[in-house]
CSV table of C-alpha atoms in Angstrom, one decimal:
chain,number,residue,atom,x,y,z
Q,24,UNK,CA,0.0,0.0,0.0
Q,25,UNK,CA,1.2,3.6,-0.5
Q,26,UNK,CA,3.5,5.1,2.1
Q,27,UNK,CA,2.0,6.7,5.2
Q,28,UNK,CA,4.2,8.1,8.0
Q,29,UNK,CA,3.5,7.4,11.6
Q,30,UNK,CA,1.9,10.9,12.1
Q,31,UNK,CA,0.3,10.1,15.4
Q,32,UNK,CA,3.7,9.5,16.8
Q,33,UNK,CA,5.4,12.4,14.9
Q,34,UNK,CA,2.8,14.9,16.2
Q,35,UNK,CA,3.6,14.3,19.9
Q,36,UNK,CA,5.4,16.9,21.9
Q,37,UNK,CA,8.4,15.4,23.6
Q,38,UNK,CA,8.4,12.4,21.2
Q,39,UNK,CA,11.9,10.9,20.9
Q,40,UNK,CA,13.6,9.0,18.1
Q,41,UNK,CA,17.2,7.6,18.1
Q,42,UNK,CA,19.5,6.5,15.3
Q,43,UNK,CA,23.2,6.3,14.7
Q,44,UNK,CA,23.5,10.1,14.4
Q,45,UNK,CA,21.9,10.8,17.8
Q,46,UNK,CA,18.5,11.6,19.3
Q,47,UNK,CA,15.6,13.7,17.9
Q,48,UNK,CA,13.2,15.3,20.4
Q,49,UNK,CA,10.0,16.8,19.1
Q,50,UNK,CA,8.9,20.3,19.9
Q,51,UNK,CA,5.6,22.0,18.8
Q,52,UNK,CA,5.5,25.8,18.0
Q,53,UNK,CA,2.2,27.5,17.2
Q,54,UNK,CA,2.5,30.0,14.3
Q,55,UNK,CA,0.1,31.6,11.9
Q,56,UNK,CA,-2.8,31.8,11.5
Q,57,UNK,CA,-3.0,30.8,7.9
Q,58,UNK,CA,-5.8,32.6,6.0
Q,59,UNK,CA,-7.6,30.6,3.4
Q,60,UNK,CA,-10.1,32.9,1.6
Q,61,UNK,CA,-11.0,30.2,-0.9
Q,62,UNK,CA,-10.8,27.2,1.5
Q,63,UNK,CA,-8.4,25.5,-0.9
Q,64,UNK,CA,-4.9,24.5,0.1
Q,65,UNK,CA,-1.7,24.3,-1.8
Q,66,UNK,CA,1.4,22.5,-0.5
Q,67,UNK,CA,4.5,23.7,-2.4
Q,68,UNK,CA,7.9,25.4,-2.5
Q,69,UNK,CA,6.5,28.9,-2.8
Q,70,UNK,CA,9.9,30.4,-3.9
Q,71,UNK,CA,10.1,28.0,-6.9
Q,72,UNK,CA,6.6,26.6,-7.7
Q,73,UNK,CA,3.9,29.0,-6.6
Q,74,UNK,CA,1.8,27.8,-9.6
Q,75,UNK,CA,1.3,24.4,-8.0
Q,76,UNK,CA,-2.3,23.0,-8.0
Q,77,UNK,CA,-4.3,22.9,-4.8
Q,78,UNK,CA,-5.2,19.7,-3.1
Q,79,UNK,CA,-8.6,18.1,-4.1
Q,80,UNK,CA,-9.9,18.3,-0.5
Q,81,UNK,CA,-11.1,21.8,0.4
Q,82,UNK,CA,-12.3,23.3,3.7
Q,83,UNK,CA,-14.6,26.2,4.6
Q,84,UNK,CA,-12.9,29.5,4.0
Q,85,UNK,CA,-11.4,31.0,7.1
Q,86,UNK,CA,-8.4,31.6,9.3
Q,87,UNK,CA,-6.7,28.5,10.7
Q,88,UNK,CA,-3.9,28.0,13.2
Q,89,UNK,CA,-0.7,26.4,12.1
Q,90,UNK,CA,1.8,24.4,14.1
Q,91,UNK,CA,5.5,23.7,13.2
Q,92,UNK,CA,6.9,20.5,14.6
Q,93,UNK,CA,10.6,20.9,15.2
Q,94,UNK,CA,13.1,18.1,15.9
Q,95,UNK,CA,15.9,19.1,18.2
Q,96,UNK,CA,18.9,17.0,17.3
Q,97,UNK,CA,20.9,15.9,20.4
Q,98,UNK,CA,24.3,14.3,20.8
Q,99,UNK,CA,24.8,11.4,23.3
Q,100,UNK,CA,25.6,13.9,26.0
Q,101,UNK,CA,22.3,15.7,25.5
Q,102,UNK,CA,23.8,18.8,23.8
Q,103,UNK,CA,21.7,20.2,21.0
Q,104,UNK,CA,23.6,20.2,17.8
Q,105,UNK,CA,20.9,21.0,15.2
Q,106,UNK,CA,17.2,21.9,14.7
Q,107,UNK,CA,15.1,20.8,11.8
Q,108,UNK,CA,11.5,21.3,10.8
Q,109,UNK,CA,10.0,17.8,10.9
Q,110,UNK,CA,6.4,18.8,9.9
Q,111,UNK,CA,4.1,21.7,9.1
Q,112,UNK,CA,0.6,21.3,10.3
Q,113,UNK,CA,-2.5,23.4,9.3
Q,114,UNK,CA,-5.1,22.8,12.0
Q,115,UNK,CA,-8.7,22.8,10.6
Q,116,UNK,CA,-10.5,21.7,13.8
Q,117,UNK,CA,-9.5,20.6,17.2
Q,118,UNK,CA,-10.9,17.1,17.2
Q,119,UNK,CA,-9.2,13.7,17.6
Q,120,UNK,CA,-7.8,12.4,14.4
Q,121,UNK,CA,-8.7,8.8,13.8
Q,122,UNK,CA,-7.2,8.3,10.3
Q,123,UNK,CA,-5.0,9.8,7.7
Q,124,UNK,CA,-5.2,10.0,3.9
Q,125,UNK,CA,-2.7,11.2,1.4
Q,126,UNK,CA,-3.4,14.7,-0.1
Q,127,UNK,CA,-3.6,14.6,-3.8
Q,128,UNK,CA,-3.7,17.5,-6.4
Q,129,UNK,CA,-4.9,17.7,-10.0
Q,130,UNK,CA,-5.2,14.3,-11.7
Q,131,UNK,CA,-3.0,12.4,-9.3
Q,132,UNK,CA,-4.4,8.9,-8.9
Q,133,UNK,CA,-3.7,6.8,-5.8
Q,134,UNK,CA,-4.2,3.7,-7.8
Q,135,UNK,CA,-1.1,4.5,-9.8
Q,136,UNK,CA,1.2,4.3,-6.8
Q,137,UNK,CA,3.3,1.3,-6.0
Q,138,UNK,CA,3.9,0.0,-2.5
Q,139,UNK,CA,5.6,2.6,-0.3
Q,140,UNK,CA,5.2,5.3,-2.9
Q,141,UNK,CA,3.6,8.7,-2.3
Q,142,UNK,CA,2.7,11.9,-4.0
Q,143,UNK,CA,4.5,15.0,-2.8
Q,144,UNK,CA,5.7,18.4,-3.9
Q,145,UNK,CA,9.2,19.1,-5.0
Q,146,UNK,CA,11.4,21.5,-3.0
Q,147,UNK,CA,14.4,23.3,-4.6
Q,148,UNK,CA,14.9,26.2,-2.3
Q,149,UNK,CA,14.7,24.4,1.1
Q,150,UNK,CA,11.3,26.0,1.8
Q,151,UNK,CA,7.8,24.7,2.2
Q,152,UNK,CA,4.3,26.1,2.9
Q,153,UNK,CA,0.6,25.3,3.1
Q,154,UNK,CA,-1.3,28.3,1.7
Q,155,UNK,CA,-4.3,29.5,-0.3
Q,156,UNK,CA,-4.1,29.7,-4.1
Q,157,UNK,CA,-4.8,33.4,-3.9
Q,158,UNK,CA,-1.5,34.0,-2.1
Q,159,UNK,CA,0.4,31.8,-4.5
Q,160,UNK,CA,-1.1,33.7,-7.5
Q,161,UNK,CA,0.3,36.9,-6.2
Q,162,UNK,CA,3.7,35.3,-5.6
Q,163,UNK,CA,3.7,34.2,-9.3
Q,164,UNK,CA,3.8,37.9,-10.3
Q,165,UNK,CA,6.8,38.7,-8.1
Q,166,UNK,CA,10.3,39.0,-9.6
Q,167,UNK,CA,13.3,37.3,-8.1
Q,168,UNK,CA,14.5,40.4,-6.2
Q,169,UNK,CA,11.1,40.8,-4.4
Q,170,UNK,CA,11.0,37.1,-3.5
Q,171,UNK,CA,14.5,37.3,-2.1
Q,172,UNK,CA,13.8,40.4,-0.1
Q,173,UNK,CA,10.8,38.9,1.6
Q,174,UNK,CA,11.7,35.2,2.0
Q,175,UNK,CA,15.5,35.2,2.1
Q,176,UNK,CA,16.6,38.6,3.4
Q,177,UNK,CA,13.7,38.4,5.8
Q,178,UNK,CA,14.8,35.2,7.5
Q,179,UNK,CA,15.6,35.6,11.2
Q,180,UNK,CA,19.2,35.1,12.2
Q,181,UNK,CA,18.1,32.5,14.7
Q,182,UNK,CA,15.0,31.3,16.5
Q,183,UNK,CA,13.1,28.2,17.6
Q,184,UNK,CA,11.6,27.5,14.1
Q,185,UNK,CA,14.1,27.3,11.2
Q,186,UNK,CA,13.1,29.3,8.2
Q,187,UNK,CA,10.0,30.8,9.6
Q,188,UNK,CA,8.7,33.8,7.6
Q,189,UNK,CA,5.2,35.1,7.5
Q,190,UNK,CA,4.3,37.3,4.5
Q,191,UNK,CA,1.0,39.0,3.6
Q,192,UNK,CA,1.1,39.7,-0.1
Q,193,UNK,CA,-1.0,42.7,-1.3
Q,194,UNK,CA,-3.9,41.7,-3.6
Q,195,UNK,CA,-4.3,38.2,-2.2
Q,196,UNK,CA,-7.8,38.6,-0.6
Q,197,UNK,CA,-6.2,38.5,2.8
Q,198,UNK,CA,-4.4,35.3,2.2
Q,199,UNK,CA,-0.9,35.0,3.7
Q,200,UNK,CA,2.1,32.8,3.3
Q,201,UNK,CA,3.8,31.0,6.3
Q,202,UNK,CA,7.1,29.4,5.2
Q,203,UNK,CA,9.4,27.1,7.1
Q,204,UNK,CA,12.7,25.3,6.2
Q,205,UNK,CA,12.0,21.9,4.7
Q,206,UNK,CA,13.6,19.3,6.9
Q,207,UNK,CA,17.1,18.4,5.7
Q,208,UNK,CA,16.6,20.6,2.6
Q,209,UNK,CA,15.5,19.9,-1.0
Q,210,UNK,CA,13.5,16.8,-1.8
Q,211,UNK,CA,10.0,15.6,-2.4
Q,212,UNK,CA,7.6,15.9,0.6
Q,213,UNK,CA,4.1,14.5,1.0
Q,214,UNK,CA,1.1,16.0,2.8
Q,215,UNK,CA,-1.5,14.0,4.6
Q,216,UNK,CA,-5.1,14.9,5.6
Q,217,UNK,CA,-6.4,13.9,9.1
Q,218,UNK,CA,-10.0,13.1,9.6
Q,219,UNK,CA,-12.1,12.7,12.8
Q,220,UNK,CA,-14.6,10.0,13.6
Q,221,UNK,CA,-17.3,11.8,11.6
Q,222,UNK,CA,-15.1,12.2,8.6
Q,223,UNK,CA,-14.4,15.9,9.0
Q,224,UNK,CA,-11.0,17.3,8.2
Q,225,UNK,CA,-8.9,17.9,11.3
Q,226,UNK,CA,-5.6,19.0,9.7
Q,227,UNK,CA,-3.2,19.0,6.7
Q,228,UNK,CA,0.3,17.8,7.6
Q,229,UNK,CA,3.4,17.9,5.5
Q,230,UNK,CA,6.0,15.4,6.7
Q,231,UNK,CA,9.6,16.7,6.0
Q,232,UNK,CA,11.0,13.2,6.7
Q,233,UNK,CA,13.5,14.3,9.4
Q,234,UNK,CA,13.0,11.6,12.0
Q,235,UNK,CA,14.0,8.0,11.3
Q,236,UNK,CA,11.3,5.8,9.8
Q,237,UNK,CA,11.0,2.8,12.1
Q,238,UNK,CA,9.8,0.4,9.4
């Protein structure tokens, strides 16, 4: 069956993983909110592919909190040596998630996937977001200098969330863009949709594949 990460374990404050490189301890940092005037969601590298298609699952238009799940990387002596964004979560409703489904966009067909495959978006600038198409449409019109001024020159020198930038493009119907660093850097990252016992959407979660996969 297609790949699905252990998101219930990943989205647990204080969760710990260990491999030959050290330990990873999970922290959660509220950010946002993310404004979705259309109720549609795009997962993409906004600096390179703002023209990406939205996921087929939409939610009511509104303003939704976001959480960034950061893995603190520790040595054997407990000293922190690195920090990486493990996941970006857009919270639609505060209800218990009982199941996860892969988010798909456009004509992506789950039946076309082989075992352990997944659909994801490509990252070439080390940056990821979950945002409304209205915000991405404005970013498509920006030239390189403006993108660099907002999302590269605007990066904080340090802080608990690597790569966190919040931008509010003019002309985007109130939609904003919350960006974070994408795990270890460039790659292809999948997004999953959580649902509650009644089938309602609880969240969209992009897994940046930082912590070891136990399988």
